[in-house]
CSV table of C-alpha atoms in Angstrom, one decimal:
chain,number,residue,atom,x,y,z
A,23,UNK,CA,35.9,11.1,-34.6
A,24,UNK,CA,34.4,9.6,-37.7
A,25,UNK,CA,35.9,10.1,-41.1
A,26,UNK,CA,33.7,10.1,-44.2
A,27,UNK,CA,35.9,9.1,-47.2
A,28,UNK,CA,33.2,9.3,-49.8
A,29,UNK,CA,32.5,12.9,-51.2
A,30,UNK,CA,29.9,11.8,-53.6
A,31,UNK,CA,27.6,10.7,-50.7
A,32,UNK,CA,26.9,14.3,-49.9
A,33,UNK,CA,24.6,14.4,-52.9
A,34,UNK,CA,22.5,11.5,-51.7
A,35,UNK,CA,19.8,11.3,-49.0
A,36,UNK,CA,20.2,9.1,-46.0
A,37,UNK,CA,18.5,5.8,-45.8
A,38,UNK,CA,15.6,5.1,-43.3
A,39,UNK,CA,15.9,4.2,-39.7
A,40,UNK,CA,15.1,0.5,-40.5
A,41,UNK,CA,17.9,-0.1,-42.6
A,42,UNK,CA,20.4,1.8,-40.3
A,43,UNK,CA,19.3,-0.3,-37.4
A,44,UNK,CA,21.0,-3.2,-39.3
A,45,UNK,CA,24.4,-1.7,-39.5
A,46,UNK,CA,27.2,-2.3,-37.2
A,47,UNK,CA,27.2,-0.1,-34.0
A,48,UNK,CA,28.7,3.3,-34.9
A,49,UNK,CA,27.9,3.1,-38.5
A,50,UNK,CA,25.4,4.9,-40.7
A,51,UNK,CA,24.6,4.9,-44.3
A,52,UNK,CA,23.8,7.0,-47.4
A,53,UNK,CA,22.7,5.6,-50.8
A,54,UNK,CA,23.5,6.3,-54.4
A,55,UNK,CA,23.6,4.1,-57.5
A,56,UNK,CA,22.1,1.1,-55.8
A,57,UNK,CA,25.2,1.2,-53.4
A,58,UNK,CA,25.3,2.3,-49.7
A,59,UNK,CA,28.2,4.3,-48.3
A,60,UNK,CA,29.1,3.4,-44.8
A,61,UNK,CA,30.4,6.1,-42.7
A,62,UNK,CA,32.9,4.3,-40.6
A,63,UNK,CA,35.7,5.4,-38.3
A,64,UNK,CA,39.2,4.7,-39.3
A,65,UNK,CA,39.5,1.9,-36.7
A,66,UNK,CA,36.2,0.1,-37.9
A,67,UNK,CA,37.4,0.3,-41.6
A,68,UNK,CA,40.8,-1.4,-40.5
A,69,UNK,CA,38.9,-3.9,-38.4
A,70,UNK,CA,37.0,-5.1,-41.3
A,71,UNK,CA,39.7,-4.8,-43.8
A,72,UNK,CA,42.0,-7.1,-41.7
A,73,UNK,CA,39.2,-9.6,-41.3
A,74,UNK,CA,38.8,-9.8,-45.2
A,75,UNK,CA,42.4,-9.9,-46.2
A,76,UNK,CA,43.9,-11.7,-43.2
A,77,UNK,CA,42.7,-12.4,-39.7
A,78,UNK,CA,42.2,-10.7,-36.6
A,79,UNK,CA,44.3,-13.3,-34.6
A,80,UNK,CA,47.8,-14.6,-35.4
A,81,UNK,CA,46.7,-17.5,-37.8
A,82,UNK,CA,48.5,-17.8,-41.2
A,83,UNK,CA,46.4,-16.9,-44.2
A,84,UNK,CA,47.0,-17.3,-47.8
A,85,UNK,CA,46.0,-14.6,-50.1
A,86,UNK,CA,46.0,-15.4,-53.9
A,87,UNK,CA,45.8,-13.7,-57.1
A,88,UNK,CA,45.1,-15.0,-60.6
A,89,UNK,CA,45.9,-12.3,-63.3
A,90,UNK,CA,47.1,-11.6,-66.7
A,91,UNK,CA,50.0,-9.4,-67.3
A,92,UNK,CA,50.4,-7.2,-70.3
A,93,UNK,CA,53.2,-4.8,-71.5
A,94,UNK,CA,51.5,-1.5,-72.2
A,95,UNK,CA,53.8,0.4,-74.7
A,96,UNK,CA,52.8,3.4,-76.7
A,97,UNK,CA,49.2,2.8,-76.1
A,98,UNK,CA,49.2,-0.7,-77.1
A,99,UNK,CA,48.6,-3.7,-74.8
A,100,UNK,CA,50.7,-6.6,-75.4
A,101,UNK,CA,49.9,-10.0,-73.6
A,102,UNK,CA,52.7,-11.4,-71.9
A,103,UNK,CA,51.8,-14.1,-69.2
A,104,UNK,CA,49.4,-15.4,-66.8
A,105,UNK,CA,50.4,-14.6,-63.0
A,106,UNK,CA,49.7,-17.0,-60.2
A,107,UNK,CA,50.7,-15.8,-56.8
A,108,UNK,CA,49.9,-16.4,-53.2
A,109,UNK,CA,50.9,-14.3,-50.2
A,110,UNK,CA,51.3,-16.1,-46.7
A,111,UNK,CA,50.6,-13.7,-43.9
A,112,UNK,CA,50.3,-13.3,-40.1
A,113,UNK,CA,48.8,-10.4,-38.3
A,114,UNK,CA,49.5,-9.1,-34.7
A,115,UNK,CA,47.2,-6.6,-33.3
A,116,UNK,CA,49.1,-3.6,-31.5
A,117,UNK,CA,46.0,-1.6,-31.0
A,118,UNK,CA,42.7,-0.6,-32.7
A,119,UNK,CA,44.7,1.6,-35.2
A,120,UNK,CA,47.7,-0.7,-35.9
A,121,UNK,CA,48.4,-4.2,-36.8
A,122,UNK,CA,51.9,-5.7,-37.5
A,123,UNK,CA,52.3,-7.7,-40.7
A,124,UNK,CA,54.7,-10.3,-41.7
A,125,UNK,CA,54.5,-11.8,-45.0
A,126,UNK,CA,56.0,-13.7,-47.9
A,127,UNK,CA,54.8,-14.0,-51.5
A,128,UNK,CA,55.6,-16.2,-54.3
A,129,UNK,CA,54.5,-15.9,-58.0
A,130,UNK,CA,54.7,-18.0,-61.0
A,131,UNK,CA,54.6,-16.9,-64.6
A,132,UNK,CA,52.2,-19.2,-67.0
A,133,UNK,CA,51.7,-19.3,-70.9
A,134,UNK,CA,48.4,-17.7,-71.2
A,135,UNK,CA,47.3,-20.2,-73.8
A,136,UNK,CA,48.7,-23.5,-72.5
A,137,UNK,CA,48.9,-22.7,-68.9
A,138,UNK,CA,52.5,-24.3,-68.6
A,139,UNK,CA,55.0,-22.7,-66.6
A,140,UNK,CA,57.3,-20.4,-68.5
A,141,UNK,CA,61.1,-20.7,-68.5
A,142,UNK,CA,61.5,-18.5,-71.6
A,143,UNK,CA,59.5,-15.6,-72.9
A,144,UNK,CA,59.8,-13.5,-76.1
A,145,UNK,CA,59.3,-9.8,-74.9
A,146,UNK,CA,57.2,-7.5,-77.1
A,147,UNK,CA,58.7,-4.7,-79.3
A,148,UNK,CA,62.2,-5.6,-78.4
A,149,UNK,CA,62.0,-9.3,-79.5
A,150,UNK,CA,64.3,-10.2,-76.6
A,151,UNK,CA,64.2,-13.8,-75.4
A,152,UNK,CA,64.6,-13.7,-71.7
A,153,UNK,CA,64.8,-16.3,-68.9
A,154,UNK,CA,61.6,-16.3,-66.7
A,155,UNK,CA,62.6,-16.6,-63.0
A,156,UNK,CA,60.4,-17.8,-60.1
A,157,UNK,CA,59.5,-14.9,-57.5
A,158,UNK,CA,59.8,-15.2,-53.9
A,159,UNK,CA,59.9,-12.3,-51.6
A,160,UNK,CA,60.1,-12.1,-47.9
A,161,UNK,CA,59.5,-12.3,-45.0
A,162,UNK,CA,58.7,-8.7,-45.1
A,163,UNK,CA,57.4,-6.7,-42.2
A,164,UNK,CA,54.9,-3.8,-42.4
A,165,UNK,CA,52.6,-1.7,-40.3
A,166,UNK,CA,49.1,-2.2,-41.3
A,167,UNK,CA,47.1,1.1,-40.8
A,168,UNK,CA,44.4,3.0,-42.6
A,169,UNK,CA,46.8,5.3,-44.3
A,170,UNK,CA,50.7,5.6,-44.4
A,171,UNK,CA,53.1,7.9,-46.3
A,172,UNK,CA,56.7,6.9,-46.1
A,173,UNK,CA,60.3,7.6,-47.4
A,174,UNK,CA,62.7,4.7,-46.6
A,175,UNK,CA,65.4,2.5,-47.9
A,176,UNK,CA,63.9,0.0,-50.3
A,177,UNK,CA,65.0,-3.4,-49.1
A,178,UNK,CA,63.0,-5.6,-51.5
A,179,UNK,CA,66.1,-6.6,-53.3
A,180,UNK,CA,67.7,-8.1,-50.2
A,181,UNK,CA,64.5,-9.7,-49.3
A,182,UNK,CA,63.9,-11.5,-52.6
A,183,UNK,CA,65.6,-14.4,-54.0
A,184,UNK,CA,67.4,-13.4,-57.0
A,185,UNK,CA,66.6,-9.9,-56.1
A,186,UNK,CA,68.4,-8.1,-58.8
A,187,UNK,CA,66.2,-9.6,-61.4
A,188,UNK,CA,63.3,-7.9,-59.9
A,189,UNK,CA,64.1,-4.7,-58.1
A,190,UNK,CA,66.3,-1.7,-58.1
A,191,UNK,CA,67.7,-0.2,-54.9
A,192,UNK,CA,67.4,3.3,-53.4
A,193,UNK,CA,65.0,5.4,-51.4
A,194,UNK,CA,61.3,4.2,-51.8
A,195,UNK,CA,58.6,6.8,-51.5
A,196,UNK,CA,55.4,4.8,-50.7
A,197,UNK,CA,51.6,5.3,-50.1
A,198,UNK,CA,49.1,3.0,-48.8
A,199,UNK,CA,45.3,3.8,-47.8
A,200,UNK,CA,42.1,2.0,-47.2
A,201,UNK,CA,38.9,3.6,-48.1
A,202,UNK,CA,35.3,3.8,-49.6
A,203,UNK,CA,33.4,1.1,-47.6
A,204,UNK,CA,30.2,0.4,-49.4
A,205,UNK,CA,27.4,-2.0,-48.9
A,206,UNK,CA,24.9,-3.7,-51.4
A,207,UNK,CA,22.6,-6.1,-49.7
A,208,UNK,CA,25.0,-8.5,-47.8
A,209,UNK,CA,28.1,-7.5,-49.9
A,210,UNK,CA,30.5,-5.2,-48.2
A,211,UNK,CA,33.1,-3.6,-50.5
A,212,UNK,CA,36.3,-1.7,-49.3
A,213,UNK,CA,39.2,-0.3,-51.4
A,214,UNK,CA,42.9,-0.5,-51.1
A,215,UNK,CA,45.4,1.8,-52.7
A,216,UNK,CA,49.2,1.1,-52.7
A,217,UNK,CA,51.9,3.0,-54.6
A,218,UNK,CA,55.6,2.9,-54.6
A,219,UNK,CA,58.4,4.7,-56.4
A,220,UNK,CA,62.1,3.9,-55.9
A,221,UNK,CA,64.7,6.7,-56.6
A,222,UNK,CA,68.5,5.7,-56.9
A,223,UNK,CA,71.0,7.9,-55.1
A,224,UNK,CA,71.1,11.2,-56.9
A,225,UNK,CA,68.4,10.6,-59.3
A,226,UNK,CA,65.1,12.6,-59.8
A,227,UNK,CA,63.3,10.0,-61.7
A,228,UNK,CA,62.2,6.6,-60.4
A,229,UNK,CA,63.8,3.5,-61.5
A,230,UNK,CA,61.1,1.3,-60.5
A,231,UNK,CA,57.5,1.9,-59.5
A,232,UNK,CA,54.4,0.1,-58.5
A,233,UNK,CA,50.9,1.0,-58.3
A,234,UNK,CA,48.0,-1.2,-57.1
A,235,UNK,CA,44.4,-0.9,-56.6
A,236,UNK,CA,42.0,-3.7,-55.1
A,237,UNK,CA,38.3,-3.8,-54.2
A,238,UNK,CA,37.7,-6.3,-51.5
A,239,UNK,CA,34.3,-7.9,-51.0
A,240,UNK,CA,32.9,-10.0,-48.2
A,241,UNK,CA,29.8,-10.8,-46.4
A,242,UNK,CA,28.5,-7.9,-44.1
A,243,UNK,CA,26.8,-10.3,-41.7
A,244,UNK,CA,30.0,-12.4,-41.3
A,245,UNK,CA,32.0,-9.2,-40.8
A,246,UNK,CA,29.6,-8.0,-38.2
A,247,UNK,CA,29.9,-11.2,-36.3
A,248,UNK,CA,32.2,-10.5,-33.3
A,249,UNK,CA,33.0,-14.1,-32.9
A,250,UNK,CA,34.5,-14.2,-36.7
A,251,UNK,CA,38.2,-13.3,-36.8
A,252,UNK,CA,38.6,-14.2,-40.5
A,253,UNK,CA,36.1,-13.9,-43.3
A,254,UNK,CA,36.2,-15.0,-46.9
A,255,UNK,CA,37.0,-12.3,-49.5
A,256,UNK,CA,36.8,-11.8,-53.3
A,257,UNK,CA,39.3,-9.6,-54.7
A,258,UNK,CA,39.4,-7.3,-57.9
A,259,UNK,CA,42.9,-6.6,-58.6
A,260,UNK,CA,44.6,-4.0,-60.9
A,261,UNK,CA,48.3,-3.0,-61.0
A,262,UNK,CA,50.7,-1.0,-63.1
A,263,UNK,CA,54.4,-1.7,-62.6
A,264,UNK,CA,57.8,-0.7,-64.1
A,265,UNK,CA,59.4,-3.4,-66.4
A,266,UNK,CA,61.4,-5.8,-64.2
A,267,UNK,CA,65.1,-5.9,-64.8
A,268,UNK,CA,64.6,-9.7,-65.9
A,269,UNK,CA,62.5,-8.5,-68.8
A,270,UNK,CA,65.6,-6.6,-70.3
A,271,UNK,CA,63.4,-4.0,-71.9
A,272,UNK,CA,66.2,-1.1,-71.4
A,273,UNK,CA,64.8,2.1,-72.6
A,274,UNK,CA,61.8,0.9,-74.2
A,275,UNK,CA,59.0,3.2,-73.0
A,276,UNK,CA,55.9,1.7,-71.2
A,277,UNK,CA,55.2,-0.4,-68.3
A,278,UNK,CA,53.3,-3.5,-67.4
A,279,UNK,CA,49.6,-3.9,-66.5
A,280,UNK,CA,48.0,-6.6,-64.4
A,281,UNK,CA,44.3,-7.4,-63.9
A,282,UNK,CA,42.6,-10.3,-62.3
A,283,UNK,CA,40.9,-11.5,-59.3
A,284,UNK,CA,42.0,-13.1,-56.0
A,285,UNK,CA,40.9,-14.4,-52.7
A,286,UNK,CA,42.0,-15.9,-49.5
A,287,UNK,CA,42.5,-19.5,-48.2
A,288,UNK,CA,42.8,-20.6,-44.5
A,289,UNK,CA,44.6,-23.8,-45.4
A,290,UNK,CA,46.7,-24.6,-48.4
A,291,UNK,CA,44.0,-26.8,-49.8
A,292,UNK,CA,41.8,-23.6,-50.1
A,293,UNK,CA,44.2,-22.4,-52.9
A,294,UNK,CA,43.3,-22.5,-56.6
A,295,UNK,CA,44.2,-26.1,-57.7
A,296,UNK,CA,47.0,-25.2,-60.1
A,297,UNK,CA,48.5,-22.8,-57.8
A,298,UNK,CA,48.5,-25.3,-55.1
A,299,UNK,CA,50.2,-27.7,-57.2
A,300,UNK,CA,52.9,-25.2,-58.1
A,301,UNK,CA,53.5,-24.2,-54.6
A,302,UNK,CA,53.9,-27.8,-53.6
A,303,UNK,CA,56.5,-28.4,-56.3
A,304,UNK,CA,58.5,-25.2,-56.0
A,305,UNK,CA,58.0,-23.9,-52.6
A,306,UNK,CA,57.0,-27.0,-50.4
A,307,UNK,CA,58.1,-25.2,-47.3
A,308,UNK,CA,55.1,-22.8,-47.5
A,309,UNK,CA,52.9,-25.7,-47.1
A,310,UNK,CA,54.9,-27.7,-44.6
A,311,UNK,CA,55.6,-25.1,-42.2
A,312,UNK,CA,54.3,-21.7,-43.1
A,313,UNK,CA,54.7,-20.3,-39.5
A,314,UNK,CA,58.4,-21.4,-39.6
A,315,UNK,CA,58.9,-19.6,-42.9
A,316,UNK,CA,57.4,-16.4,-41.6
A,317,UNK,CA,59.4,-16.6,-38.7
A,318,UNK,CA,62.6,-17.3,-40.5
A,319,UNK,CA,63.2,-20.5,-38.9
A,320,UNK,CA,62.2,-23.0,-41.6
A,321,UNK,CA,64.8,-25.2,-43.1
């Protein structure tokens, strides 16, 4: 059964048959505001999303993000640092509706003006001067589906180097979904939403939260090519996150806001130059043996 996730397209008329003939089998289209809404099945959306963000086979890919992080306090945004991160990932297809993902993420926090790696940061409002850690989390295992809603034990603290500096413990309520496939010319767009809230035992308010939105863009011609298992992607990225423990913000109201862009590399050399340099310097095993790292076998 097909699922049309775009309600606005009800107001728009269908495109003509010549355009529809150019779409992938099983797809049709409706148009508004210069964009075309694709009516894809859940399995088709997952297929294209995995092609964009990772790969249909078990090769290791390296997603990356280049963003600016702000503290958002009482309606004021305070620039904090530039974020450079990469996530190495391997996918295994179980069936058309499910892929198994194993991933590991590293992130570096840079001075916005100089581009230098931060070891200290003066926090806004509090004025606290805090030590800035390197972030490394994983390997983490996840089911990749079109939508998921779960309540589980939150294990990121155990999966992260110096995990107490980044994460609380407790039960995590998480939601993930992929939606809104659209087309403009050869540009295909699809959205992913991720949210997580962590509740300590006996507490009704979350001690940690994370909310992420991405718009993922790639070539429709490449995605429609059955011989292609991985397709280049441009990612527009926004996230809201609770202050991390290492930021020492205490009861200060507010949270962080991140916005930036990203992509995917098939080899380390495809990463942004400065990110590649920092990964080689601080996490050389990700370059030397990424498969071993994901398997937990690297030295």
